[in-house]
PDB file of C-alpha atoms and ligand atoms in Angstrom:
ATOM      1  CA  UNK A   1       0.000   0.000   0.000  1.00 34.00           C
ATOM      2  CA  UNK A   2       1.241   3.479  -0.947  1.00 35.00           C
ATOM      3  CA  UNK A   3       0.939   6.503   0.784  1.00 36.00           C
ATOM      4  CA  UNK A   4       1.276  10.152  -0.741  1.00 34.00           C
ATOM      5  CA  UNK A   5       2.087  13.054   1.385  1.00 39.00           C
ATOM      6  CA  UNK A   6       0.499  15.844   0.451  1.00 36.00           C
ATOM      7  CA  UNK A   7       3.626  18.057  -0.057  1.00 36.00           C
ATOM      8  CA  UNK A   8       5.823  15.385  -1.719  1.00 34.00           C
ATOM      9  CA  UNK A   9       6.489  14.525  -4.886  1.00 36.00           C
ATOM     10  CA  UNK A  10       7.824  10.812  -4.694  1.00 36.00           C
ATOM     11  CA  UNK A  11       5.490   7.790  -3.095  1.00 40.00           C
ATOM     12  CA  UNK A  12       6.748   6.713   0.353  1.00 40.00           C
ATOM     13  CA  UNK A  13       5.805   3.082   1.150  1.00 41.00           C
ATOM     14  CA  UNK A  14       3.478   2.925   3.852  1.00 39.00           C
ATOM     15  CA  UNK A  15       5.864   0.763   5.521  1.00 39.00           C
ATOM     16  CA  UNK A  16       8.971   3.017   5.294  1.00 41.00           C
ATOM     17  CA  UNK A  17       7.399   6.323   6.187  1.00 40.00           C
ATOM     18  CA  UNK A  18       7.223   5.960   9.476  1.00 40.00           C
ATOM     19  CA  UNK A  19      10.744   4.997   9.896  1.00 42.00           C
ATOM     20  CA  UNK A  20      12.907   6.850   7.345  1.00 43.00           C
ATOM     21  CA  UNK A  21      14.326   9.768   8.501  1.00 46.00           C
ATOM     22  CA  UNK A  22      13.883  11.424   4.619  1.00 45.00           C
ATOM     23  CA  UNK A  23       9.914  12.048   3.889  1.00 49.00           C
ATOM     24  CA  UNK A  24       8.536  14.999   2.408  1.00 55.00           C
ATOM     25  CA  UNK A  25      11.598  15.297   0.774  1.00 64.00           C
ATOM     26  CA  UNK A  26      13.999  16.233   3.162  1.00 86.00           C
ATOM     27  CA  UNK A  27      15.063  15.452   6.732  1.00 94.00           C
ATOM     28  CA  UNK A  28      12.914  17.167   9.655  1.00 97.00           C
ATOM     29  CA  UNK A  29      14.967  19.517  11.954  1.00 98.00           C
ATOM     30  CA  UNK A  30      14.377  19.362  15.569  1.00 98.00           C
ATOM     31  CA  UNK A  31      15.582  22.127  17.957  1.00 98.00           C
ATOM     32  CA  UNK A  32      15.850  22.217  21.828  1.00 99.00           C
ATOM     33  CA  UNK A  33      15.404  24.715  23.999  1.00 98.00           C
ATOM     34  CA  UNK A  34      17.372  23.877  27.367  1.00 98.00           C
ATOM     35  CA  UNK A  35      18.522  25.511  30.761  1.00 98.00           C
ATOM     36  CA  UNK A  36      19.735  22.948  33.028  1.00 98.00           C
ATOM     37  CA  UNK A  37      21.159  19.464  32.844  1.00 97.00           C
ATOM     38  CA  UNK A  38      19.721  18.062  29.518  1.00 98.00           C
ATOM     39  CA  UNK A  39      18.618  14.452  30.623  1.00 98.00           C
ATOM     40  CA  UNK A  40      15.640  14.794  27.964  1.00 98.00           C
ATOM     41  CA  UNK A  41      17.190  16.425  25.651  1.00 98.00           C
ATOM     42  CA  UNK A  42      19.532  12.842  25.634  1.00 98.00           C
ATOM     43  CA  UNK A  43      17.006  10.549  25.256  1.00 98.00           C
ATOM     44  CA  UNK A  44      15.656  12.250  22.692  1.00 98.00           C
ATOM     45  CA  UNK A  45      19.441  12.874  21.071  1.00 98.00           C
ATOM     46  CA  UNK A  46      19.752   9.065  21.773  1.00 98.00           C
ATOM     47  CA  UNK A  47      16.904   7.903  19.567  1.00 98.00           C
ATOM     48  CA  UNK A  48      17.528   9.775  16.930  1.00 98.00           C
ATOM     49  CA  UNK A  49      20.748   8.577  16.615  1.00 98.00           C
ATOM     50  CA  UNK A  50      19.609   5.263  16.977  1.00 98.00           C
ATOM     51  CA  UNK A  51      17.217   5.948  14.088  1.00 97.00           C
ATOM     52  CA  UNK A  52      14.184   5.456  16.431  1.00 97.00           C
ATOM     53  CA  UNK A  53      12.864   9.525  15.610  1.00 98.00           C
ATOM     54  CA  UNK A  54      12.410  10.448  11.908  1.00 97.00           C
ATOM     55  CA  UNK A  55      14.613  13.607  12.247  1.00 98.00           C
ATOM     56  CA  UNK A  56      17.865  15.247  13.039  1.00 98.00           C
ATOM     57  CA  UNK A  57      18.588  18.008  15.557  1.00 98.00           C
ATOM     58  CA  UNK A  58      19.947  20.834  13.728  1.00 98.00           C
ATOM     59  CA  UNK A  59      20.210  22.870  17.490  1.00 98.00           C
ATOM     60  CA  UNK A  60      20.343  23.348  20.941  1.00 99.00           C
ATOM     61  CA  UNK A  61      19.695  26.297  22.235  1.00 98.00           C
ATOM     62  CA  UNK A  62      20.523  27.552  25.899  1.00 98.00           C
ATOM     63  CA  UNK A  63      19.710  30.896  27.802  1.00 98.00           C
ATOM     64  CA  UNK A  64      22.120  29.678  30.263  1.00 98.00           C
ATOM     65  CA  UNK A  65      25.938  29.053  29.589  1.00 97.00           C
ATOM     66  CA  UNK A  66      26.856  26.750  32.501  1.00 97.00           C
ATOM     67  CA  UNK A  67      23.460  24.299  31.755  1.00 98.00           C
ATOM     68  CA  UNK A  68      24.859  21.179  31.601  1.00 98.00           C
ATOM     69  CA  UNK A  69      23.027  19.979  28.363  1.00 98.00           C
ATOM     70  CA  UNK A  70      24.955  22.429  25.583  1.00 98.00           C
ATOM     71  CA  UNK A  71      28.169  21.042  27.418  1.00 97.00           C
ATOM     72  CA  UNK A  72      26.397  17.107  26.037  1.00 98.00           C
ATOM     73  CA  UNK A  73      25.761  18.235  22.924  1.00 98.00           C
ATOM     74  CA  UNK A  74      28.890  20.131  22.179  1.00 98.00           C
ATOM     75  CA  UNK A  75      30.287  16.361  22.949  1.00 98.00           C
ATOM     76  CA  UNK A  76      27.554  15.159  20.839  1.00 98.00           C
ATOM     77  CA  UNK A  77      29.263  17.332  17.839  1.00 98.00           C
ATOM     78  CA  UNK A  78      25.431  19.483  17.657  1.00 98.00           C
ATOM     79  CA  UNK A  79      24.856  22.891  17.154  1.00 98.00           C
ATOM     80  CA  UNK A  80      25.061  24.497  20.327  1.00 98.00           C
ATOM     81  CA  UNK A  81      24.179  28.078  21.200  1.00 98.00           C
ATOM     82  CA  UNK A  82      24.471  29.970  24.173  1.00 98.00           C
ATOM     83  CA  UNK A  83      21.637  32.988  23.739  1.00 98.00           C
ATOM     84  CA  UNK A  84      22.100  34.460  27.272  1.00 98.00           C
ATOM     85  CA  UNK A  85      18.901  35.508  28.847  1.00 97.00           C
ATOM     86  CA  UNK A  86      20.613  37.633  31.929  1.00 96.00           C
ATOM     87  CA  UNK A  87      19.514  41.237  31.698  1.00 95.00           C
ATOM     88  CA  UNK A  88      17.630  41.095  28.299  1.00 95.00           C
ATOM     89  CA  UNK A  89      14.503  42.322  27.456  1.00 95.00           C
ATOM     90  CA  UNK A  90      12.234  39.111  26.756  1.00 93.00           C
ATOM     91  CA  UNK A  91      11.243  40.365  23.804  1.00 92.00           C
ATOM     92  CA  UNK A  92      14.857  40.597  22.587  1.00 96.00           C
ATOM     93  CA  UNK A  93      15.841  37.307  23.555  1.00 97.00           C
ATOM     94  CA  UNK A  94      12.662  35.521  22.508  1.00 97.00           C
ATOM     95  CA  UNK A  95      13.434  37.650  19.149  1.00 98.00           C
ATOM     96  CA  UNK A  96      17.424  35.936  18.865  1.00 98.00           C
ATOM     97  CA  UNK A  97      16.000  32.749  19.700  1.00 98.00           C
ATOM     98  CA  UNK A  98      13.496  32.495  17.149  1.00 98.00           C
ATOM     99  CA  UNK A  99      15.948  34.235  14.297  1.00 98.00           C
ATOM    100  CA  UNK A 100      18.303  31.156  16.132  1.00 98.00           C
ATOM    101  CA  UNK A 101      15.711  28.547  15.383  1.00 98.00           C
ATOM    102  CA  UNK A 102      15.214  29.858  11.815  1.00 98.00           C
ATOM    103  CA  UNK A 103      18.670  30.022  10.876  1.00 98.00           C
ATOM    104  CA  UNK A 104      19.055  26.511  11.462  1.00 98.00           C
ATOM    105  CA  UNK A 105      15.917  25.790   9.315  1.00 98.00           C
ATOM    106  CA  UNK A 106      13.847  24.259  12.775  1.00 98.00           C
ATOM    107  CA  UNK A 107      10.004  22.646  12.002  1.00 98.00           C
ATOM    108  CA  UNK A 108      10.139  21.448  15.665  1.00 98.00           C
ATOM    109  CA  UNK A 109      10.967  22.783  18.957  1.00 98.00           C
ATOM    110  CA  UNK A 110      11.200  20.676  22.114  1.00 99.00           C
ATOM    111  CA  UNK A 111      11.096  22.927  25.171  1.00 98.00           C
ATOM    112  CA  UNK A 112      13.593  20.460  27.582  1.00 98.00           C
ATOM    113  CA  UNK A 113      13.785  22.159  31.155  1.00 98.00           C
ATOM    114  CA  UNK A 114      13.801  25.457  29.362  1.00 98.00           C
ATOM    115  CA  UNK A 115      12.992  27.503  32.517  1.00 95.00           C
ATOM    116  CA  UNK A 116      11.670  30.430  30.460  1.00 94.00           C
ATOM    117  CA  UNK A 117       8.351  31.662  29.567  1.00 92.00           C
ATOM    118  CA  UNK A 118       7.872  32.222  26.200  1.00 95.00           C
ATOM    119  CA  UNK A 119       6.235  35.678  24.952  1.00 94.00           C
ATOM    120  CA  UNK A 120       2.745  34.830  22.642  1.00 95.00           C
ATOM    121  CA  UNK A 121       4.812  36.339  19.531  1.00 96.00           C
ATOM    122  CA  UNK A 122       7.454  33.264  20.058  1.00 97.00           C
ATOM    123  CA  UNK A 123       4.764  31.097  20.227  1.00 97.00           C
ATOM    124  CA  UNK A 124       2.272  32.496  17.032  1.00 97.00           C
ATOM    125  CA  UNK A 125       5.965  32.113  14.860  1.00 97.00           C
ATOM    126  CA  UNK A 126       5.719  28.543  15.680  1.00 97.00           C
ATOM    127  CA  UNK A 127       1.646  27.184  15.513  1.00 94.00           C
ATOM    128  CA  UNK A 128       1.702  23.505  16.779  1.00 95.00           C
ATOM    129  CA  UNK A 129       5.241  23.096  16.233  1.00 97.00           C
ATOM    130  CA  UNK A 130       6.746  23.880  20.025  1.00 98.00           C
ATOM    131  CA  UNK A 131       6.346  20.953  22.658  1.00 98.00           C
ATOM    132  CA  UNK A 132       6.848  20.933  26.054  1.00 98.00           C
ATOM    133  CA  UNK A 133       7.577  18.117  29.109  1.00 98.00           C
ATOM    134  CA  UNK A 134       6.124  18.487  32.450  1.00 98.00           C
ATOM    135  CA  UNK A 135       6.966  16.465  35.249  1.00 98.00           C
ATOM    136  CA  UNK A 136       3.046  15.640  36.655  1.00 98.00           C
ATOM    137  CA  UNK A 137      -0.561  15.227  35.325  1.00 98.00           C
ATOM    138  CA  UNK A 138      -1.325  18.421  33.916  1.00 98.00           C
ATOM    139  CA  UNK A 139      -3.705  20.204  34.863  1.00 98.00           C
ATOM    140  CA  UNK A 140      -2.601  19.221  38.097  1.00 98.00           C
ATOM    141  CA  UNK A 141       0.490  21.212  39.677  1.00 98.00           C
ATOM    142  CA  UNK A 142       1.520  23.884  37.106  1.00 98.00           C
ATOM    143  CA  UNK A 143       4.886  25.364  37.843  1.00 97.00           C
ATOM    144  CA  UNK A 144       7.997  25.363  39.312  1.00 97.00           C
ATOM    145  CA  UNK A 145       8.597  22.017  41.751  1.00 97.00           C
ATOM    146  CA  UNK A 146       5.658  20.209  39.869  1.00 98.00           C
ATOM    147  CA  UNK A 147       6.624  16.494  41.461  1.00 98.00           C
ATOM    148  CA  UNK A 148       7.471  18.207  44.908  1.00 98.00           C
ATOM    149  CA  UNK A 149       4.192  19.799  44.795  1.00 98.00           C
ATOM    150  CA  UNK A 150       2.197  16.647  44.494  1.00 98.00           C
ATOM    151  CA  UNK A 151       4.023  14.743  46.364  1.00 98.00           C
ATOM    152  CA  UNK A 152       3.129  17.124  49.040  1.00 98.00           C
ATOM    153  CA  UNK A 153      -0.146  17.473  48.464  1.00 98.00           C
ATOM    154  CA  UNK A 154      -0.506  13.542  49.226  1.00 98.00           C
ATOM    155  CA  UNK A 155      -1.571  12.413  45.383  1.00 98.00           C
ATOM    156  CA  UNK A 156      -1.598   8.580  45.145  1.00 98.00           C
ATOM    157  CA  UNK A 157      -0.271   9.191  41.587  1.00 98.00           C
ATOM    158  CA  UNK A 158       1.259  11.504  39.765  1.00 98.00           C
ATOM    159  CA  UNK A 159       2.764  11.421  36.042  1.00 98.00           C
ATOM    160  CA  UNK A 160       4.428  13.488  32.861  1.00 98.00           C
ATOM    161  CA  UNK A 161       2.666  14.894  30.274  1.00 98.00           C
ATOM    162  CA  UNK A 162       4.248  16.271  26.949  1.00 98.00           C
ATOM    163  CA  UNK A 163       2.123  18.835  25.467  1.00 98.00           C
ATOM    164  CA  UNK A 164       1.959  21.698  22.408  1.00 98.00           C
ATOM    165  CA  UNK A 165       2.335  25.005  23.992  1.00 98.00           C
ATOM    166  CA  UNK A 166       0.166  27.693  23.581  1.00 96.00           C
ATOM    167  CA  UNK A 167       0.536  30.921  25.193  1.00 94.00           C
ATOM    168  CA  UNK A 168      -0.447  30.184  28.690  1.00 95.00           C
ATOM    169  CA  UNK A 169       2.318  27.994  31.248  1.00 95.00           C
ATOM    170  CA  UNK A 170       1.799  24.667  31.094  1.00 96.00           C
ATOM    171  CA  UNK A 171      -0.990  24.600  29.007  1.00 96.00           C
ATOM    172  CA  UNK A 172      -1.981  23.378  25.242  1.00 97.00           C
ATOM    173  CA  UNK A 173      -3.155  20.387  24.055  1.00 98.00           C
ATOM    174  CA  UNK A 174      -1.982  16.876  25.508  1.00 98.00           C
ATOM    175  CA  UNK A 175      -0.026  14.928  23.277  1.00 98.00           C
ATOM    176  CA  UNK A 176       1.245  11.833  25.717  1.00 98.00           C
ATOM    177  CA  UNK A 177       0.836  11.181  29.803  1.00 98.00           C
ATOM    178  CA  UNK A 178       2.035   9.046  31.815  1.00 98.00           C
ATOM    179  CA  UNK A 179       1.482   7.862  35.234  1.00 98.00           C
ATOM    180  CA  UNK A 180       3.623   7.333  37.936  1.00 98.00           C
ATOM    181  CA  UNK A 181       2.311   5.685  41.134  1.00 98.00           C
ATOM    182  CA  UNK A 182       3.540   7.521  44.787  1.00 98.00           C
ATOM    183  CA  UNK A 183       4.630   3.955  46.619  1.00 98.00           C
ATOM    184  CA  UNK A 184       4.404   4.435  50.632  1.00 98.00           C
ATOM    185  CA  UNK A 185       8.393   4.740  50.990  1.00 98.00           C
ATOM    186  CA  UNK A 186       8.738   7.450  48.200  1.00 98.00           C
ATOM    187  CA  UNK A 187      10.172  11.135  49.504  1.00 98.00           C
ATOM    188  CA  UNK A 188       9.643  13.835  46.694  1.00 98.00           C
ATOM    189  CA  UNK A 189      13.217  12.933  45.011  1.00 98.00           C
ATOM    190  CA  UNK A 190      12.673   9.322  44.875  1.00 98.00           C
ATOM    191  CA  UNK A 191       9.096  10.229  42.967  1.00 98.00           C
ATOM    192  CA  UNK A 192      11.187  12.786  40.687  1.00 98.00           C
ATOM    193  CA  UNK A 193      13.429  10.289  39.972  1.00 98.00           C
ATOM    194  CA  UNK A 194      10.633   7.758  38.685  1.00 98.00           C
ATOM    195  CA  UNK A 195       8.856  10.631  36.837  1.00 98.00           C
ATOM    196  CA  UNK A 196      12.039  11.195  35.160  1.00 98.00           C
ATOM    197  CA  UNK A 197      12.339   7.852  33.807  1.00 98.00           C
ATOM    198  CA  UNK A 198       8.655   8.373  32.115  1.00 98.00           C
ATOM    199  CA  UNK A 199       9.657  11.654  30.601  1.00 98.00           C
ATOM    200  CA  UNK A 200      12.943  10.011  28.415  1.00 98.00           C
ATOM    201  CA  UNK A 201      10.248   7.867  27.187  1.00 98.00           C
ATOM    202  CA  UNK A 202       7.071   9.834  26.801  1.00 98.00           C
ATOM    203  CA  UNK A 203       9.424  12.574  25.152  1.00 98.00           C
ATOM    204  CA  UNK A 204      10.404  10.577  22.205  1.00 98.00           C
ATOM    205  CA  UNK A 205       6.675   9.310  21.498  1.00 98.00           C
ATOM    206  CA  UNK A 206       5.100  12.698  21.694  1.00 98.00           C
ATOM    207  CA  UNK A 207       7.780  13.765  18.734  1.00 98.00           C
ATOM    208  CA  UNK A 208       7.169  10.825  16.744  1.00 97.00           C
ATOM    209  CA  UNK A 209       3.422  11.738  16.856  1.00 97.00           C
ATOM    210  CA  UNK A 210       3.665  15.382  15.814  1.00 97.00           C
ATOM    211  CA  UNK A 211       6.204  14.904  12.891  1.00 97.00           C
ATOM    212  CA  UNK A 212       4.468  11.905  11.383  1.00 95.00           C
ATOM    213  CA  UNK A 213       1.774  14.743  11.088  1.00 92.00           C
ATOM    214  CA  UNK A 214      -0.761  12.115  11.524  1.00 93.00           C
ATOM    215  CA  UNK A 215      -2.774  12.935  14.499  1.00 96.00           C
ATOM    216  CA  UNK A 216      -5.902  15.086  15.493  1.00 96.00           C
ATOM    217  CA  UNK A 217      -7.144  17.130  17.740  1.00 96.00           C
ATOM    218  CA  UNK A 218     -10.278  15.958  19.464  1.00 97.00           C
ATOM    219  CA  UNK A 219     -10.919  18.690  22.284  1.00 96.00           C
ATOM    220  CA  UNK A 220      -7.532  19.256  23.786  1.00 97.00           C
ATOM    221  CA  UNK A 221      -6.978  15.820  23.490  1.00 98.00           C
ATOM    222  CA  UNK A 222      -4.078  14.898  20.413  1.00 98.00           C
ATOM    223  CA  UNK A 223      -4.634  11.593  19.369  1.00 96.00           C
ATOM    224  CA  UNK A 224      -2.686   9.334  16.754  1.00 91.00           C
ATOM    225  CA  UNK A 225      -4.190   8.305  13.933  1.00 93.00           C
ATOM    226  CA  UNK A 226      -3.131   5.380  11.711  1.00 80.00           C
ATOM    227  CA  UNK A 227      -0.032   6.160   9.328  1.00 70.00           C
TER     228      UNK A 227
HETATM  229  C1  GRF B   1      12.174  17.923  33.728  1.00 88.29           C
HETATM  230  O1  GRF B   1      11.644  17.438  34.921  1.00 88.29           O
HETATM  231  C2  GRF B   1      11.072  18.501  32.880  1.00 88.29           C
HETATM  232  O2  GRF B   1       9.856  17.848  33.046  1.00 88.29           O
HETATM  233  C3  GRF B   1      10.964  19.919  33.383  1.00 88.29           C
HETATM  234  O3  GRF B   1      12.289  20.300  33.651  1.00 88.29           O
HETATM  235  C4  GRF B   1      13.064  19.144  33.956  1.00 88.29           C
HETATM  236  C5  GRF B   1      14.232  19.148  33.022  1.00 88.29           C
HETATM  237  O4  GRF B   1      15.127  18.100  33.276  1.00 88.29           O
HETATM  238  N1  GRF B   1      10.298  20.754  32.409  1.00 88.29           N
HETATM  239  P1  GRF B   1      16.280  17.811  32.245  1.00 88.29           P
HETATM  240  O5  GRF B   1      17.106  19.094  32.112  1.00 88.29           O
HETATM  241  O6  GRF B   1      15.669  17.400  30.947  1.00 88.29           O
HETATM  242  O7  GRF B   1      17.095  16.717  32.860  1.00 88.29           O
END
């Protein structure tokens, strides 16, 4: 069975589309947005190396220069760029970033611990094409601390949940959750530490939804449809 993309010229085998990094004619460019150690912004480095996400990552992007993630993918041999944040206008550094993102020709942005709100003109340059990864069930426990929050508030379970973002904090439609159960001997670090786990994994499978472009909408809700 063949399947045409609507913007391509060739026929992609419904078997290999999913799979090859090269539909719609060229390679999809992922960039990350980072401010602290970068464990998501590995996994997700990891699989596409490993051929497991349909795209490269053309770069990293970092408001801060000591976060430990543009230090990985310096190692990694990525772009990395260090766009400091300190004592800038948001509007001027949310205007280097994008011109950043659209140098490097980006269709995808993965916000990975990018502890920065982003102004709505960041977010209308990019419609649907900016994710996000929060450490609990959203809407539960917006913010700063998310999995120290619940934790504290006594939940019985808690989660990730990758998202689109929109021009509200920690908001947009859901793309993947996960749940995490609290077990009786957890503190807040050991329930971090679990969440984390989740997030390397729900990371990747929220990306592979959005740039096989076949999913909907249904509410808030995204949901995959069949390739
Ligand atoms: C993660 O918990 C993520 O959910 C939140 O910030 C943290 C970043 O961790 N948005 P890392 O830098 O990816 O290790």
């Amino acid at each position: 069975m063949l399947k045409v993309h609507s913007h391509a010229h060739v026929l992609i085998p419904k078997s290999l589309s999913g799979f090859c990094p090269i539909y719609n004619n060229r390679v999809k460019n992922l960039g990350i947005l980072l401010s602290g150690r970068g464990s998501n912004f590995e996994a997700i480095a990891d699989n596409v190396a490993a051929g497991k996400i349909p795209a490269q990552i053309s770069v990293v992007i970092s408001n801060r220069a000591d976060a430990g993630g543009i230090e990985s993918a310096k190692r990694r041999g990525l772009n990395a760029l260090v766009i400091p944040s300190k004592g800038v206008p948001r509007e001027e550094h949310d205007r280097r970033v994008v011109k950043a993102l659209q140098d490097h020709g980006v269709d995808l942005i993965c916000l990975a611990g990018y502890m920065r709100l982003l102004s709505p003109w960041f977010v209308q340059q990019f419609p649907r094409r900016i994710l996000n990864i929060h450490p609990s069930l959203l809407p539960a426990f917006p913010g700063l601390e998310a999995s120290k929050q619940a934790f504290d508030y006594g939940v019985k379970v808690s989660g990730c949940t990758v998202h689109f973002v929109d021009e509200h904090l920690d908001h947009g439609d859901i793309i993947v959750q996960k749940v995490v159960p609290v077990l009786d001997n957890d503190d807040d670090h050991t329930l971090a530490a679990r969440i984390l786990e989740q997030e390397h994994i729900a990371y990747s499978e929220a990306v592979r939804i959005v740039l096989s472009d076949s999913f909907k909408v249904v509410g808030r809700r995204v949901v995959a449809t069949a390739q």
